[in-house]
CSV table of N, CA and C in Angstrom, one decimal:
chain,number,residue,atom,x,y,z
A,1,UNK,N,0.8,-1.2,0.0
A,1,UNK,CA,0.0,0.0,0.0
A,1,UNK,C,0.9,1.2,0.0
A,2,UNK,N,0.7,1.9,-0.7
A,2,UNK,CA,1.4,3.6,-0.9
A,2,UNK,C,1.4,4.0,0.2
A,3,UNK,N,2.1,5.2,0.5
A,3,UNK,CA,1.6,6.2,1.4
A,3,UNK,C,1.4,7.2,0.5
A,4,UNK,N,0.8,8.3,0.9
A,4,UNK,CA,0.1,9.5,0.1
A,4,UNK,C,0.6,10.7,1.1
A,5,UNK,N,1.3,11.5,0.7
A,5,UNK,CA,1.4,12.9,1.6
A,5,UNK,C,-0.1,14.0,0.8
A,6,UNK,N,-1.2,13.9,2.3
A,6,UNK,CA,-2.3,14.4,2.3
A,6,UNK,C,-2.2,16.0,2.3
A,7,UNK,N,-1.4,16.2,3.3
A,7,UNK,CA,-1.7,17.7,3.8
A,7,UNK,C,-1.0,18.1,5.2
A,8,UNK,N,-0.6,19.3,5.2
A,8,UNK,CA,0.4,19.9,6.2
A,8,UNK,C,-0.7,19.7,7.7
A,9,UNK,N,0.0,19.5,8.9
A,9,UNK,CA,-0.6,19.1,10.2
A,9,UNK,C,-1.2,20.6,10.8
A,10,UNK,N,-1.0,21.8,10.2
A,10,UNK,CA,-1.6,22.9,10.5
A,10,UNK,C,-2.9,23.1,9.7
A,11,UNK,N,-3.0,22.5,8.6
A,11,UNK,CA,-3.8,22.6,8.0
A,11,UNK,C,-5.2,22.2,8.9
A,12,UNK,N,-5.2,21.7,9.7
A,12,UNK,CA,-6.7,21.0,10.3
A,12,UNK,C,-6.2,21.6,12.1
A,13,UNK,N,-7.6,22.6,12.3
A,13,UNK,CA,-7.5,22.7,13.3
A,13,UNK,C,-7.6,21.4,14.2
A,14,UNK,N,-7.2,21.4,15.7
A,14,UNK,CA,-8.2,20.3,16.5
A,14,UNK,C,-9.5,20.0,16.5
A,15,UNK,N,-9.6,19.1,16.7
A,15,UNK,CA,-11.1,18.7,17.0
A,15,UNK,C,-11.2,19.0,15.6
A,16,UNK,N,-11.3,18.9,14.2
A,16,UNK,CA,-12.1,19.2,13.0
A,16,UNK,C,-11.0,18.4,12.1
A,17,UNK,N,-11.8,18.7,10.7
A,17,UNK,CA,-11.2,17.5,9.7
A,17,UNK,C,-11.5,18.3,8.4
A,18,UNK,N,-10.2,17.5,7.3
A,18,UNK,CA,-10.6,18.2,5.9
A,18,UNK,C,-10.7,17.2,5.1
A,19,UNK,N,-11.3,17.8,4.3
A,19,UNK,CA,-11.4,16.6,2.9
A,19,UNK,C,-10.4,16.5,2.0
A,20,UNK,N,-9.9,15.4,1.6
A,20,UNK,CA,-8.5,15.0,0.8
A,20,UNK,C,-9.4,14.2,-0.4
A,21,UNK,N,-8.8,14.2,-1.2
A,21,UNK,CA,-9.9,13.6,-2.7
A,21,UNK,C,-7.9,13.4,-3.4
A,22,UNK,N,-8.3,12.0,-3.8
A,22,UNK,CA,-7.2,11.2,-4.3
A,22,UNK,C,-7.4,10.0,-5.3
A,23,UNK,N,-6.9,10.3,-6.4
A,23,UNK,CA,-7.2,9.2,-7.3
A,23,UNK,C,-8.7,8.9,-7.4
A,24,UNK,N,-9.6,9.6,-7.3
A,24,UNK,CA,-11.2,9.2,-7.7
A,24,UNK,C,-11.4,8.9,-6.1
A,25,UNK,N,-10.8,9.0,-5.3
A,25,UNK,CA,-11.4,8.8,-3.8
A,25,UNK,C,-11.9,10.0,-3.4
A,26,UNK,N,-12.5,9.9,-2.1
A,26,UNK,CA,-12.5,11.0,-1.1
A,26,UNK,C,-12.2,10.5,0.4
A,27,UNK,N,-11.3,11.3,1.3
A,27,UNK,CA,-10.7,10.8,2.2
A,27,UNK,C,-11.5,12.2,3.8
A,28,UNK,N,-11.5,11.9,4.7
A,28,UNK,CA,-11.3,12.5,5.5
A,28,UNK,C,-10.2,12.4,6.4
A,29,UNK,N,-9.3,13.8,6.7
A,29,UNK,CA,-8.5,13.7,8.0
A,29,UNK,C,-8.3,14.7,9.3
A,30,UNK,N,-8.8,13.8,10.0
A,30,UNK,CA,-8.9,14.3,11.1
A,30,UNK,C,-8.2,14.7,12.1
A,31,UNK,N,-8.3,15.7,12.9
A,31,UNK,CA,-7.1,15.8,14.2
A,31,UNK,C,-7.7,16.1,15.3
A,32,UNK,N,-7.2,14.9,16.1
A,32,UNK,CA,-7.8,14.5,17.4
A,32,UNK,C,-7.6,15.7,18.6
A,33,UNK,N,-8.3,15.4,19.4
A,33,UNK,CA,-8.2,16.8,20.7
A,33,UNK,C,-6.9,16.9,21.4
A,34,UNK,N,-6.1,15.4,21.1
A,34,UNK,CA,-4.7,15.0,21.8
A,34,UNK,C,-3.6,15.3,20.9
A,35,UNK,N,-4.0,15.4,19.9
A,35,UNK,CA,-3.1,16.0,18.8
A,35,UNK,C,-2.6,15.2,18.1
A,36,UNK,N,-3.5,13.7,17.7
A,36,UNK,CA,-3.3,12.8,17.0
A,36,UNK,C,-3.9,13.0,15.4
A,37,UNK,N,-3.7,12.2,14.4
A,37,UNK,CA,-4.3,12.3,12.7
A,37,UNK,C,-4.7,11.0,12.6
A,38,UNK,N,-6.3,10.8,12.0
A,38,UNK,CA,-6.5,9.9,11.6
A,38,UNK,C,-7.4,10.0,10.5
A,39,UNK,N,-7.7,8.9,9.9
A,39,UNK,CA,-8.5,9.2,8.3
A,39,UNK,C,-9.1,8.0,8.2
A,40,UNK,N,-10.3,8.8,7.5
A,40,UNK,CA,-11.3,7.7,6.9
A,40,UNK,C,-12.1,7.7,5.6
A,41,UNK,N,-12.7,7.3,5.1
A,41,UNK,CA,-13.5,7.2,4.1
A,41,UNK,C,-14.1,8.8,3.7
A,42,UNK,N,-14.2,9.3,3.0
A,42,UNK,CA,-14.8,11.0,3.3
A,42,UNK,C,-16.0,10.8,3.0
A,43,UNK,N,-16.7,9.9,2.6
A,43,UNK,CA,-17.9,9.7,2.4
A,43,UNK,C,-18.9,8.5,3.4
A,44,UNK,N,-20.3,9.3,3.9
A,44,UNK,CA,-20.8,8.2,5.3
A,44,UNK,C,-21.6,7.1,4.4
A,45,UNK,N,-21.4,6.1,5.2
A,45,UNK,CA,-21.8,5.1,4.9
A,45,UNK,C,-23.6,5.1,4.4
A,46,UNK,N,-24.0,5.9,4.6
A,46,UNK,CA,-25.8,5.8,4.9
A,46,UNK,C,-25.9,6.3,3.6
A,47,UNK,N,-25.8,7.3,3.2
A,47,UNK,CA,-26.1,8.2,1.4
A,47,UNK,C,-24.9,8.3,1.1
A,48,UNK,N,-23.6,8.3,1.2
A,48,UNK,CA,-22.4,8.5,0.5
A,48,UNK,C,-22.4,10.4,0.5
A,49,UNK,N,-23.0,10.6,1.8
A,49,UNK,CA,-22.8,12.4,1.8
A,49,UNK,C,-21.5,12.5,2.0
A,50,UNK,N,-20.9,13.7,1.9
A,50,UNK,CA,-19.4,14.5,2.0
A,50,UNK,C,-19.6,14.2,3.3
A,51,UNK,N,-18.7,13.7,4.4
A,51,UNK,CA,-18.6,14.4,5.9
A,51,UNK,C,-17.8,16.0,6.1
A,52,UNK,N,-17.5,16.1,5.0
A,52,UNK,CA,-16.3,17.7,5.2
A,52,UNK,C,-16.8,18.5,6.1
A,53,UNK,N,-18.7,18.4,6.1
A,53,UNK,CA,-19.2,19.9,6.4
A,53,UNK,C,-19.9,19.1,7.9
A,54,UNK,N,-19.4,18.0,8.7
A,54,UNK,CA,-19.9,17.3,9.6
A,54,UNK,C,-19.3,17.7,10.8
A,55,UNK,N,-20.1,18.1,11.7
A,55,UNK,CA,-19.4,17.9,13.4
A,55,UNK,C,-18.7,17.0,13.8
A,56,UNK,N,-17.3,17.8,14.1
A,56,UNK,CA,-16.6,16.6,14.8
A,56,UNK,C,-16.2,17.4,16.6
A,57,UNK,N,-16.7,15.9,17.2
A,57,UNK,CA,-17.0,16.4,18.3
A,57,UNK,C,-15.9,15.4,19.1
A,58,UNK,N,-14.5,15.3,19.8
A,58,UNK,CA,-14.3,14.3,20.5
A,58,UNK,C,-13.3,13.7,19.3
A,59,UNK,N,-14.2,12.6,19.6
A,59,UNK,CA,-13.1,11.5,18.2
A,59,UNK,C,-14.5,10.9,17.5
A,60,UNK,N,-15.5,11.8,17.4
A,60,UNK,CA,-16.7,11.7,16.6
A,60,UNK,C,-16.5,12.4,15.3
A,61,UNK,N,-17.4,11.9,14.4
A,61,UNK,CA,-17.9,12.8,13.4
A,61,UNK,C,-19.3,12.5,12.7
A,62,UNK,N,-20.3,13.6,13.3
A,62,UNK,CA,-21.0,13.6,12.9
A,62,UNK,C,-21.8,13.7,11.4
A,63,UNK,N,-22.4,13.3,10.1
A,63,UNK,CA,-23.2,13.1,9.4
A,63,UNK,C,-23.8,14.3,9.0
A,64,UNK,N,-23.3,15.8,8.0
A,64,UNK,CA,-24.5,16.6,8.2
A,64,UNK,C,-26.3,16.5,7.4
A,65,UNK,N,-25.8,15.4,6.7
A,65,UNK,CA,-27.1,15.0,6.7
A,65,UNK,C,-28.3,14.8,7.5
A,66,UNK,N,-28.1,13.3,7.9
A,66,UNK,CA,-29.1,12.6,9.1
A,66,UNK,C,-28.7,12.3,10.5
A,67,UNK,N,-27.3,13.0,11.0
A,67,UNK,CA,-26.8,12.7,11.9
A,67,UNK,C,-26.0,11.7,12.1
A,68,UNK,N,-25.8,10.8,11.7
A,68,UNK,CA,-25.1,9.5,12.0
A,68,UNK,C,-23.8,9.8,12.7
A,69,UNK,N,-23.3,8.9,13.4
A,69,UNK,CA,-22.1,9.2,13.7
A,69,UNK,C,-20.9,8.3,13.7
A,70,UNK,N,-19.8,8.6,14.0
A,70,UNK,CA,-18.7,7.7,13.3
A,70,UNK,C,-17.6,7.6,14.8
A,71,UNK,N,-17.3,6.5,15.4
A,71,UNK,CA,-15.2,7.0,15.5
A,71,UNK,C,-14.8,7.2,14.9
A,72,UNK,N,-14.5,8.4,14.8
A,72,UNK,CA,-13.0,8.1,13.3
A,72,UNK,C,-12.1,7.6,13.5
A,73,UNK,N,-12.0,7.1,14.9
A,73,UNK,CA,-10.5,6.4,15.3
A,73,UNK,C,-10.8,4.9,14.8
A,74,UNK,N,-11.8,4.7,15.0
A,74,UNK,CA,-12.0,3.1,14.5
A,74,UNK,C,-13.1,2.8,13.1
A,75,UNK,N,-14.0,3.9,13.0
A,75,UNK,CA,-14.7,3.9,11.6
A,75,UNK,C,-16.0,2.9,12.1
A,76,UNK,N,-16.0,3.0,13.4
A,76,UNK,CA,-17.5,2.2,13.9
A,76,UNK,C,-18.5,2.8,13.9
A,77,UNK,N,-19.6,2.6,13.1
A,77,UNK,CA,-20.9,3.6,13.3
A,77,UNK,C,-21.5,3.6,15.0
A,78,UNK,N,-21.8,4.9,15.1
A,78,UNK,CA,-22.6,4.5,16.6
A,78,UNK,C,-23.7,5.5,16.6
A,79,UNK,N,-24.3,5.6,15.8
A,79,UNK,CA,-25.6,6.0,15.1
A,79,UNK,C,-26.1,6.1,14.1
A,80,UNK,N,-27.3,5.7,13.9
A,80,UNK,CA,-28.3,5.2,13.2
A,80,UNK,C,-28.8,6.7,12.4
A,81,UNK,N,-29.0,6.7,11.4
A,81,UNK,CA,-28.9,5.5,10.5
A,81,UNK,C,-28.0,5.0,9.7
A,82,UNK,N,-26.6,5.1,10.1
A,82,UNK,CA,-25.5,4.6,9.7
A,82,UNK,C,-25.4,3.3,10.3
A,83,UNK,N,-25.2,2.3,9.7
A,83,UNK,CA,-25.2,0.9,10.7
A,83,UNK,C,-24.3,0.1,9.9
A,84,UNK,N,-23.1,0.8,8.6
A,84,UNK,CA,-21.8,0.3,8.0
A,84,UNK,C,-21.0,1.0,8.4
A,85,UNK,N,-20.0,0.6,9.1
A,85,UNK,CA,-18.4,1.6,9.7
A,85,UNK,C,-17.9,1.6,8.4
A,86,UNK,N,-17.4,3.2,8.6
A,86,UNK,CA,-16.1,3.7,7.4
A,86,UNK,C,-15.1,3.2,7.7
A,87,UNK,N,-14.3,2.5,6.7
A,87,UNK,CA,-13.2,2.1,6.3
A,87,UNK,C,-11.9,3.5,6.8
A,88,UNK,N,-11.3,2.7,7.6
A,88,UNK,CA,-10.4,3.3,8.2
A,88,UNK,C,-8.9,3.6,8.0
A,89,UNK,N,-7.8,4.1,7.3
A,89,UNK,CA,-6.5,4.3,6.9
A,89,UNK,C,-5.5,4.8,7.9
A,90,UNK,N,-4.5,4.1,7.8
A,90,UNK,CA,-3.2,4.2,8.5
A,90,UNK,C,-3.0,5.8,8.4
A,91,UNK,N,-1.9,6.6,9.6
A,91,UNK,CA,-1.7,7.8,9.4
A,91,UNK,C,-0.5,7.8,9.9
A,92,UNK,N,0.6,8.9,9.2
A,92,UNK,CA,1.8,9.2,9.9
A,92,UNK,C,2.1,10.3,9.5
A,93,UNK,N,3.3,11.6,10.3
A,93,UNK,CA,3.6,12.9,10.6
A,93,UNK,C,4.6,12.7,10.2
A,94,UNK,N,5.3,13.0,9.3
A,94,UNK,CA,7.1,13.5,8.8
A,94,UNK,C,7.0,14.5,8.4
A,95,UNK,N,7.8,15.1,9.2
A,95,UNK,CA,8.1,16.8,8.8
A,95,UNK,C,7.0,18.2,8.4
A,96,UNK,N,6.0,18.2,9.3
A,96,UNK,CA,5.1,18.7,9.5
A,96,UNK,C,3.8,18.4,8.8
A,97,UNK,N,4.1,17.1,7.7
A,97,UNK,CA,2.9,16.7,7.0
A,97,UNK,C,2.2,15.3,7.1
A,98,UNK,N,0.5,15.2,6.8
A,98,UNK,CA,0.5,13.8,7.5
A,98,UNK,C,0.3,12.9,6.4
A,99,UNK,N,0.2,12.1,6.0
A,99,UNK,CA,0.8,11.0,5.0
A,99,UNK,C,-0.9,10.1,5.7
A,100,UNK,N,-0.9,9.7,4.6
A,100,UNK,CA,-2.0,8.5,5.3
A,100,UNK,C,-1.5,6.7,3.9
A,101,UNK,N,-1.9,5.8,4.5
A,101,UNK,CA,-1.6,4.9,3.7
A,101,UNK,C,-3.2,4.1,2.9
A,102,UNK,N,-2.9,4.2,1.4
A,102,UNK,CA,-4.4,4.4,1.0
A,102,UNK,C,-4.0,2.9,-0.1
């Protein structure tokens, strides 16, 4: 599996995420309250909406559609009406940028 250098680690406040779009994908990546990066699928499981414009609350991210919600740390739905977890991707920090493995 590649790595991909996504985007500079200032680019994403805490607690919030941006949208990364790669080779016909779309990716979300997120930065945790602890000051961790992780990434997921950019699109939710229930309609295939954007999460870009979704509350992230914690190590949540909310759905701005119908609400659903996600870990992004593990891509487990834990609300309905999302009941398929996003596929989840490896993340790492070299030299101020975070790289995800897609």
């Amino acid at each position: 599996m590649p790595w991909i250098d996504a985007c500079a680690t200032d680019d994403i406040d805490q607690e919030d995420l941006i949208r990364f779009d790669h080779d016909g994908r779309t990716f979300a990546i997120y930065h945790s309250p602890d000051g961790a990066f992780f990434c997921t699928d950019g699109l939710c499981t229930h309609e295939q909406v954007h999460l870009e414009e979704g509350l992230v609350m914690a190590y949540e991210i909310e759905c701005p559609k119908h609400n659903a919600t996600f870990d992004y740390r593990t891509g487990e739905a834990l609300r309905a009406p999302a009941c398929v977890n996003l596929n989840t991707y490896k993340t790492r920090v070299e030299g101020g940028r975070v790289w995800i493995e897609v």
